[in-house]
Structure formats: structure tokens, C-alpha cells
Coordinates of C-alpha atoms and ligand atoms in Angstrom, one line a residue:
X1 CA 165.0 143.7 42.2
X2 CA 167.5 145.5 44.3
X3 CA 166.9 148.9 45.7
X4 CA 168.8 151.5 43.7
X5 CA 170.2 154.9 44.2
X6 CA 168.5 157.9 42.5
X7 CA 171.4 159.0 40.4
X8 CA 169.9 162.0 38.7
X9 CA 170.0 160.3 35.3
X10 CA 166.5 160.5 34.0
X11 CA 165.4 157.2 32.5
X12 CA 163.4 158.9 29.8
X13 CA 166.4 160.9 28.6
X14 CA 167.7 159.3 25.4
X15 CA 170.0 161.8 23.8
X16 CA 173.0 163.6 25.3
X17 CA 171.8 167.0 24.0
X18 CA 168.4 166.4 25.8
X19 CA 169.8 165.9 29.2
X20 CA 167.8 168.1 31.6
X21 CA 169.7 171.3 32.2
X22 CA 171.9 170.6 29.2
X23 CA 174.9 168.3 28.6
X24 CA 177.0 170.5 30.9
X25 CA 174.8 169.4 33.8
X26 CA 175.4 165.7 33.0
X27 CA 179.2 166.4 32.8
X28 CA 179.1 168.2 36.1
X29 CA 177.2 165.3 37.7
X30 CA 179.9 162.8 36.4
X31 CA 182.9 165.0 37.3
X32 CA 182.4 165.4 41.0
X33 CA 178.7 166.0 41.1
X34 CA 175.8 163.8 42.1
X35 CA 176.6 160.8 40.0
X36 CA 180.2 160.7 41.2
X37 CA 179.1 161.1 44.8
X38 CA 176.6 158.3 44.4
X39 CA 179.3 155.9 43.6
X40 CA 181.7 157.4 46.1
X41 CA 179.4 157.2 49.1
X42 CA 177.6 153.9 48.5
X43 CA 179.5 150.6 48.8
X44 CA 177.3 149.2 46.0
X45 CA 175.7 151.3 43.3
X46 CA 172.8 149.8 41.5
X47 CA 171.6 151.5 38.4
X48 CA 168.5 150.3 36.7
X49 CA 167.1 151.4 33.5
X50 CA 165.1 150.5 30.5
X51 CA 167.2 149.1 27.7
X52 CA 165.6 151.5 25.3
X53 CA 167.0 154.4 27.2
X54 CA 170.6 153.4 27.9
X55 CA 171.0 150.4 25.8
X56 CA 170.2 151.6 22.3
X57 CA 171.9 155.0 22.6
X58 CA 175.3 156.3 23.6
X59 CA 174.2 158.4 26.5
X60 CA 174.5 155.5 28.9
X61 CA 177.9 154.4 27.5
X62 CA 179.1 158.0 27.5
X63 CA 178.0 158.5 31.1
X64 CA 179.3 155.3 32.6
X65 CA 182.6 155.3 30.7
X66 CA 183.3 158.8 31.8
X67 CA 182.2 158.1 35.3
X68 CA 184.5 155.0 35.6
X69 CA 187.3 157.1 34.1
X70 CA 186.8 160.0 36.5
X71 CA 186.7 157.7 39.5
X72 CA 189.8 155.7 38.6
X73 CA 191.7 158.9 37.8
X74 CA 190.8 160.8 41.0
X75 CA 190.2 158.2 43.7
X76 CA 191.7 154.9 44.9
X77 CA 188.4 153.2 44.6
X78 CA 188.5 149.8 43.0
X79 CA 185.5 149.3 40.8
X80 CA 184.1 145.8 40.8
X81 CA 181.1 144.0 39.5
X82 CA 179.4 140.6 40.0
X83 CA 176.7 138.6 38.2
X84 CA 173.3 139.6 39.4
X85 CA 172.6 136.8 41.8
X86 CA 175.9 137.1 43.6
X87 CA 175.6 140.9 43.6
X88 CA 172.2 140.5 45.3
X89 CA 173.7 138.2 47.9
X90 CA 176.5 140.6 48.6
X91 CA 174.1 143.5 48.7
X92 CA 171.8 141.9 51.2
X93 CA 174.7 140.8 53.4
X94 CA 175.7 144.4 53.6
X95 CA 172.1 145.7 54.0
X96 CA 170.0 142.9 55.6
X97 CA 167.3 145.4 56.6
X98 CA 166.6 146.0 52.9
X99 CA 165.6 142.5 52.2
X100 CA 162.0 143.6 52.6
X101 CA 160.8 146.4 50.4
X102 CA 159.8 149.7 52.0
X103 CA 157.5 151.8 49.8
X104 CA 157.8 155.5 50.0
X105 CA 155.6 158.1 48.5
X106 CA 156.9 158.7 44.9
X107 CA 155.6 162.2 45.0
X108 CA 157.8 163.3 47.9
X109 CA 160.9 163.6 45.7
X110 CA 160.9 165.8 42.7
X111 CA 163.1 163.5 40.7
X112 CA 160.6 160.6 41.3
X113 CA 157.7 162.9 40.5
X114 CA 159.3 163.7 37.1
X115 CA 159.5 160.1 36.1
X116 CA 156.1 159.1 37.6
X117 CA 153.6 158.5 34.8
X118 CA 151.3 161.4 34.0
X119 CA 148.3 159.2 34.5
X120 CA 149.3 158.5 38.1
X121 CA 148.6 160.5 41.1
X122 CA 149.7 160.4 44.8
X123 CA 146.4 161.9 45.9
X124 CA 144.7 158.5 46.3
X125 CA 146.5 157.9 49.6
X126 CA 144.9 158.1 53.1
X127 CA 145.3 161.2 55.3
X128 CA 144.6 159.1 58.3
X129 CA 144.5 155.5 59.5
X130 CA 142.2 153.9 62.0
X131 CA 144.5 151.1 63.4
X132 CA 142.3 149.3 65.8
X133 CA 142.9 147.1 67.8
X134 CA 140.1 144.6 67.0
X135 CA 137.0 144.6 69.1
X136 CA 137.4 148.0 70.6
X137 CA 134.7 149.7 68.5
X138 CA 136.7 150.6 65.4
X139 CA 133.9 149.6 63.1
X140 CA 131.5 152.0 64.8
X141 CA 134.2 154.7 64.7
X142 CA 134.5 154.1 60.9
X143 CA 130.8 154.3 60.4
X144 CA 130.6 157.6 62.3
X145 CA 133.6 159.0 60.4
X146 CA 131.9 158.2 57.1
X147 CA 128.9 160.2 58.1
X148 CA 131.1 163.3 57.7
X149 CA 130.6 165.0 54.3
X150 CA 134.4 165.4 53.7
X151 CA 135.5 161.9 54.8
X152 CA 135.7 158.8 52.6
X153 CA 137.3 155.5 53.1
X154 CA 139.0 152.9 51.0
X155 CA 136.7 150.5 49.1
X156 CA 136.1 147.5 51.1
X157 CA 138.2 144.4 50.5
X158 CA 136.0 141.3 50.8
X159 CA 138.8 138.9 51.6
X160 CA 139.9 140.6 54.8
X161 CA 136.6 141.4 56.4
X162 CA 136.1 144.7 54.7
X163 CA 139.6 145.8 55.7
X164 CA 142.5 146.6 53.4
X165 CA 145.2 145.2 55.6
X166 CA 148.0 146.5 53.5
X167 CA 150.8 147.4 55.9
X168 CA 150.5 144.2 58.1
X169 CA 150.1 141.4 55.5
X170 CA 151.5 140.1 52.2
X171 CA 149.2 142.6 50.5
X172 CA 152.1 145.0 51.0
X173 CA 154.1 143.1 48.4
X174 CA 151.4 144.0 45.8
X175 CA 152.9 147.5 45.9
X176 CA 151.5 151.0 46.2
X177 CA 149.6 151.0 42.9
X178 CA 147.5 148.1 44.3
X179 CA 147.0 150.1 47.5
X180 CA 146.0 153.4 45.7
X181 CA 143.5 151.6 43.5
X182 CA 141.6 150.8 46.7
X183 CA 140.8 154.5 47.2
X184 CA 138.5 156.9 45.4
X185 CA 140.0 159.9 43.7
X186 CA 139.3 162.8 46.0
X187 CA 137.2 165.5 44.5
X188 CA 139.2 168.2 46.4
X189 CA 142.7 167.2 47.4
X190 CA 143.0 169.7 50.3
X191 CA 139.6 169.4 51.9
X192 CA 138.8 165.7 51.3
X193 CA 140.0 163.2 53.9
X194 CA 140.6 159.6 52.8
X195 CA 141.2 157.0 55.4
X196 CA 141.3 153.3 55.9
X197 CA 140.6 151.1 58.9
X198 CA 142.5 147.9 59.5
X199 CA 142.3 146.9 63.0
X200 CA 145.2 144.4 62.8
X201 CA 147.6 147.3 62.2
X202 CA 147.7 148.2 65.9
X203 CA 149.7 145.1 67.2
X204 CA 151.6 144.6 63.9
X205 CA 155.4 144.6 64.0
X206 CA 155.6 145.8 60.4
X207 CA 152.7 148.2 60.1
X208 CA 154.1 151.3 61.9
X209 CA 157.4 151.3 59.9
X210 CA 155.7 150.7 56.6
X211 CA 152.9 153.1 57.2
X212 CA 155.4 155.9 58.2
X213 CA 157.5 155.3 55.1
X214 CA 154.5 155.8 52.8
X215 CA 152.4 158.1 54.8
X216 CA 154.7 160.1 57.0
X217 CA 152.2 162.9 57.5
X218 CA 149.2 160.7 58.2
X219 CA 147.3 160.9 61.5
X220 CA 146.8 157.8 63.4
X221 CA 143.7 157.0 65.4
X222 CA 143.7 154.1 67.9
X223 CA 140.9 153.2 70.3
X224 CA 141.4 151.3 73.5
X225 CA 139.0 149.6 75.9
X226 CA 139.9 147.6 79.0
X227 CA 142.3 144.9 77.5
X228 CA 140.5 142.2 79.6
X229 CA 137.2 143.1 77.9
X230 CA 138.9 143.3 74.6
X231 CA 140.3 139.8 75.0
X232 CA 136.9 138.4 76.0
X233 CA 135.1 140.1 73.1
X234 CA 137.7 138.8 70.8
X235 CA 137.4 135.3 72.1
X236 CA 133.6 135.4 71.7
X237 CA 134.0 136.8 68.2
X238 CA 136.2 133.8 67.3
X239 CA 133.7 131.4 68.8
X240 CA 130.8 133.0 66.9
X241 CA 132.9 132.6 63.7
X242 CA 133.4 128.9 64.5
X243 CA 137.0 128.9 65.4
X244 CA 137.5 125.3 66.3
X245 CA 139.9 125.9 69.2
X246 CA 137.7 128.7 70.7
X247 CA 134.7 126.3 70.4
X248 CA 136.5 123.5 72.2
X249 CA 138.1 125.4 75.1
X250 CA 136.6 127.8 77.6
X251 CA 137.8 131.4 77.8
X252 CA 139.5 130.7 81.0
X253 CA 141.3 127.6 79.5
X254 CA 142.6 129.8 76.7
X255 CA 143.9 132.7 78.7
X256 CA 145.5 130.6 81.4
X257 CA 147.1 128.0 79.1
X258 CA 150.7 127.4 80.2
X259 CA 153.9 126.8 78.2
X260 CA 153.3 123.1 77.6
X261 CA 149.7 123.5 76.4
X262 CA 148.9 122.3 72.8
X263 CA 150.1 124.7 70.0
X264 CA 146.5 125.6 68.9
X265 CA 145.6 126.9 72.3
X266 CA 148.8 128.8 72.7
X267 CA 148.4 130.4 69.3
X268 CA 144.8 131.4 70.1
X269 CA 146.0 132.7 73.5
X270 CA 148.7 134.8 71.8
X271 CA 146.2 136.3 69.4
X272 CA 143.8 136.9 72.2
X273 CA 146.1 138.5 74.7
X274 CA 149.0 140.2 72.8
X275 CA 147.0 143.1 71.2
X276 CA 146.0 144.1 74.8
X277 CA 149.7 144.9 75.6
X278 CA 148.8 148.5 74.6
X279 CA 151.9 150.2 75.8
X280 CA 154.3 148.0 73.8
X281 CA 152.3 148.6 70.6
X282 CA 151.9 152.3 71.1
X283 CA 155.6 152.7 71.8
X284 CA 156.3 151.0 68.4
X285 CA 153.9 153.4 66.6
X286 CA 155.6 156.3 68.4
X287 CA 159.1 155.3 67.2
X288 CA 157.8 156.0 63.7
X289 CA 155.2 158.8 64.2
X290 CA 155.5 162.0 66.2
X291 CA 153.3 162.3 69.2
X292 CA 151.1 165.0 67.7
X293 CA 150.0 162.7 64.9
X294 CA 148.7 160.0 67.2
X295 CA 145.3 160.1 68.9
X296 CA 144.3 157.6 71.6
X297 CA 140.5 157.3 71.9
X298 CA 138.6 155.7 74.7
X299 CA 136.4 153.0 73.2
X300 CA 134.1 152.9 76.2
X301 CA 133.5 156.6 75.8
X302 CA 132.7 156.2 72.1
X303 CA 130.1 153.6 73.1
X304 CA 128.6 155.9 75.8
X305 CA 128.9 159.3 74.2
X306 CA 129.9 159.1 70.5
X307 CA 129.0 162.7 69.6
X308 CA 131.6 164.0 72.2
X309 CA 134.3 161.7 70.9
X310 CA 133.6 162.6 67.3
X311 CA 133.9 166.3 68.2
X312 CA 137.4 165.6 69.5
X313 CA 138.3 163.5 66.4
X314 CA 137.2 166.3 64.0
X315 CA 139.4 168.8 65.9
X316 CA 142.3 166.5 65.8
X317 CA 142.0 165.7 62.1
X318 CA 141.4 169.4 61.2
X319 CA 138.5 168.3 59.0
X320 CA 135.9 170.9 57.8
X321 CA 133.0 171.7 58.0
X322 CA 132.2 170.9 61.6
X323 CA 129.7 168.1 61.6
X324 CA 127.1 167.9 64.4
X325 CA 126.9 164.3 65.4
X326 CA 124.5 164.9 68.3
X327 CA 121.8 165.6 65.7
X328 CA 122.5 162.5 63.5
X329 CA 123.2 159.8 66.1
X330 CA 120.5 158.2 68.1
X331 CA 120.5 155.6 70.9
X332 CA 118.7 152.4 70.0
X333 CA 117.4 151.0 73.3
X334 CA 116.7 147.6 71.9
X335 CA 120.2 147.1 70.5
X336 CA 121.9 149.0 73.2
X337 CA 124.1 151.0 70.8
X338 CA 124.2 154.4 69.2
X339 CA 123.1 154.2 65.6
X340 CA 123.0 156.5 62.6
X341 CA 119.8 158.4 62.1
X342 CA 118.8 158.8 58.4
X343 CA 117.0 161.7 57.0
X344 CA 113.8 159.7 56.8
X345 CA 114.1 159.1 60.5
X346 CA 115.2 155.5 60.2
X347 CA 118.1 154.1 62.3
X348 CA 121.0 152.3 60.8
X349 CA 122.9 150.2 63.3
X350 CA 126.0 148.2 62.8
X351 CA 124.6 144.9 63.9
X352 CA 121.1 143.6 63.1
X353 CA 120.8 142.4 66.7
X354 CA 122.9 143.1 69.7
X355 CA 125.9 140.9 70.3
X356 CA 124.8 138.5 73.0
X357 CA 127.1 136.4 75.2
X358 CA 127.3 135.9 78.9
X359 CA 129.4 138.3 81.0
X360 CA 133.0 137.3 81.7
X361 CA 133.4 135.0 84.7
X362 CA 134.9 136.7 87.8
X363 CA 137.8 134.1 87.8
X364 CA 138.8 135.1 84.3
X365 CA 138.4 138.8 85.0
X366 CA 140.7 138.7 88.0
X367 CA 143.2 136.5 86.1
X368 CA 143.3 139.1 83.3
X369 CA 143.5 142.1 85.7
X370 CA 146.7 140.5 87.1
X371 CA 148.0 139.6 83.6
X372 CA 147.6 143.2 82.4
X373 CA 148.6 144.9 85.6
X374 CA 152.2 145.9 84.6
X375 CA 151.2 146.7 81.0
X376 CA 148.4 148.9 82.3
X377 CA 150.8 150.8 84.6
X378 CA 153.1 151.3 81.7
X379 CA 150.2 152.5 79.6
X380 CA 149.2 155.1 82.2
X381 CA 152.8 156.4 82.3
X382 CA 152.8 156.6 78.6
X383 CA 149.5 158.5 78.4
X384 CA 150.8 160.8 81.1
X385 CA 153.9 161.5 79.1
X386 CA 151.8 162.2 76.0
X387 CA 149.6 164.6 78.0
X388 CA 146.5 162.4 77.1
X389 CA 143.8 161.8 79.7
X390 CA 143.5 158.4 81.3
X391 CA 140.3 156.5 80.2
X392 CA 138.0 155.6 83.1
X393 CA 138.6 151.9 82.7
X394 CA 142.3 152.4 83.1
X395 CA 141.8 154.5 86.3
X396 CA 139.6 151.7 87.6
X397 CA 142.2 149.0 86.9
X398 CA 144.9 151.1 88.5
X399 CA 142.7 151.5 91.6
X400 CA 142.5 147.7 91.9
X401 CA 146.2 147.6 92.3
X402 CA 146.6 150.2 95.0
Ligands
LIG1 P1 131.0 143.1 70.6 O1 130.9 142.6 69.2 O2 131.8 142.3 71.5 O3 129.7 143.6 71.1 P2 135.5 146.4 66.4 O4 134.6 147.0 65.4 O5 136.7 147.2 66.7 O6 135.9 145.0 66.1 O7 134.6 146.4 67.8 C1 133.4 145.7 67.9 C2 132.8 146.2 69.2 O8 132.4 147.6 69.0 C3 131.5 145.5 69.6 O9 131.9 144.5 70.5 C4 130.7 146.6 70.3 O10 130.6 146.4 71.7 C5 131.5 147.9 70.1 N1 130.7 149.1 69.8 C6 131.0 150.3 70.3 N2 130.1 151.2 69.8 C7 129.3 150.5 69.0 C8 128.1 150.9 68.2 N3 127.7 152.2 68.2 N4 127.5 150.0 67.5 C9 128.0 148.7 67.5 N5 129.0 148.3 68.2 C10 129.7 149.2 69.0

């Protein structure tokens, strides 16, 4: 399926007399108006329709005969056509970036809204995304967000660890109907906030462009901890989930593997270290979203003082009513984490028992401090430019340098 131009011909119009705005509007469109300009300004014009609309009636014939006639009378354009496959090849040679679909919100354009089925809505789309990266506390952030009476999330996808992972994986090719089905219908479109958390969005090459095309107004929440700790937590997570490479090789072996190392270690190393190049990934998000839609949270602060962080998040999102987290979060000494306090006075924590693994070896820590030195400097410059405060872990890492 090729992308097509919106030509102003409504696919549900069957009869000439029924053309929206009257037949005169159609004639104007053909004779110098939108339809003519579509052909004039696009090297390839692709018109798609249902046979029942254009095929069985004379409206399509009338339109395209008159259009061809008008173009050959008034321009030097040579009209040409090719069989579908060759046309597709020609098209994608001219527009290679369009090989991949890019879904936009059908409700943003009135013409699309008019042909969008009455049963469909565009309200089942998130107002904000929690983009990760993994192992920074994004699950805890989601749990806290869901405590807010006006915030709901997507239903959980069992295949991708409770995450939707739409913008970064082949799920994207399932289309926006598939995506919207994963969200509840908001009871109040203006005050309800839908969101989804997919922590692999953060380092994804595709996610920012795709997310911005569909959700240009969405707010983006990201949470950062020291990238060295993130890499270590991630490695331990892989090991706990019986990743065979992580089980065979020590953390230091993985992070310090050189070019000639076996492919499985290099691949694990890449997945372990690349998300921590925070500056590179943030810059990518910022080429697609304006600064004021992006909030960078300090994961260490969320762990220490979640109520304060959640206050800032509520302000940033503009969500009402203000929810007082200091009354509904409690610190569980045994688990070492802040947990949700239920009305019956019970605590609901994320993990049944604290995640236990030995602290990172000093050798690995100093290796990673060196590895992330330049990226951390770049991150501090970026946060400075954004007017966002430097998290304490970043200040500590920068001090190590000076
Ligand atoms: P560990 O599993 O290494 O302890 P994410 O959900 O982004 O993958 O992050 C998981 C990490 O969130 C955990 O890392 C844990 O340290 C951190 N975290 C922060 N606040 C937490 C909380 N209140 N409850 C549980 N984990 C929390």
C-alpha cells in the first residue's frame, strides 16, 4: 500500500450531485483547485478508493477525465502510469524515507475525521509516555502514577513484560487501531490522563519519530539514574532471568569486551551500555518533541523521596486534582523501598522481596565511570541548556573528573 495524497475527494461520495459543497466545488477542485494542485505539486499522485465509490459510478470517471483534460490543456506535464509493482518501486526510489509507514492521528485533519468511522474515536490515545530507560525505576513511577484518580494506563501486554512496546517494535505495523484497543475509553476526555510505559522507547531509534507523528502533543517522562548503576542493574536483571551469556560471563567481562570478542558478549554489552548514553537518546527525542514537553526525572530521587517527585510530575502534566502522595506512600524498612499504603493500612510493594545482588566491584565502577565520562559531560551541558537541575549522581560523576 502506497501512501496517498488527500485529494479532497471523499470516498463515500457516490453521486456527482452529492459532492460536499455541491458539484461546483468538485469542478473548482479539478480546474485549478486542490485536486489539480495535488497532481501539479506531487511527482507521483496515488489515489486510492473503494471500487464501490469510484468504480461503479461515473463520479470517478468524470473527475479523472476532466482532471487529465485540464492538466494537458493548461500545463506541459506529461501524465504517465505504471503497473502497481513498478509504480511502487519508482515511488520508493523517489521517497525512500516512506518505505516505513508513519501513523498520524486521523483526528488531526478534518478531512480524515470526516471519513473516519463513526464507531471510532481518537480519544483512546495516551496523553503522556513514560519512556524509561529500563532499570531506572520506571515501574515504580508507573505504580505511583496509577494511584492518581485521573490517571490510567494501557492494558498490560503479557508478551512484552506488561509493556505495549508499540513505537519501538514490529507491533507498530499492527497499526493504530491495534494500539488504541490497548487503552480504556476515558470517562472524561479533558480531565482523564491515559499513559503507557515502555522502557525500551528511550534508546530506540524509531520511537521518537513515530511517537511524535501520532502523539505530537504528548508529554514525555524519562527517568535517569547513574548510567553505571543502570548497566549493572540491567546485567543482574538479565542474569536473574537466566540470560545464558549473562550467566556465563562476569559483569566486568561483559562491559570490557573488546571488538574481537564473541558476538553474544558484544550484543549483551551493547544492550547493557548503549541505553546509558543518555545525551544521545535525549537529543533524538528533542529533535521530535519541544523541550517543554519533556521532563527528565532523577531516579535516585524517586527512590529516596517519591512524594516530592510525584508533586513535580503532577505539575508538569497539569493533572487535577492534586494528589497527596505523602499520605499514601510508606517506606517499607524490610524491602528498602517506598510502597503504596492501602486504605486498610496494608502496604503494596513492587517486589515481594528486595532485589538482592552484591554491590558492583570497584574495578567495574571505575571502568564505567571512564566509559560514561564524555557522555555524562554532554548530558550535563544538555540539562543546563534545558534549564533542568543536575541530578546528584551526575554532579558526583562530574566531580570525579575534575
Ligand atoms: P533493581 O531491580 O535492580 O533493584 P525499572 O522498573 O525501570 O526496570 O527499574 C527497576 C528498579 O527500580 C529497581 O532496580 C529498583 O531499584 C528501582 N526502584 C525505585 N523505586 C522503587 C520502588 N519504590 N519499589 C521498587 N523498586 C524501585
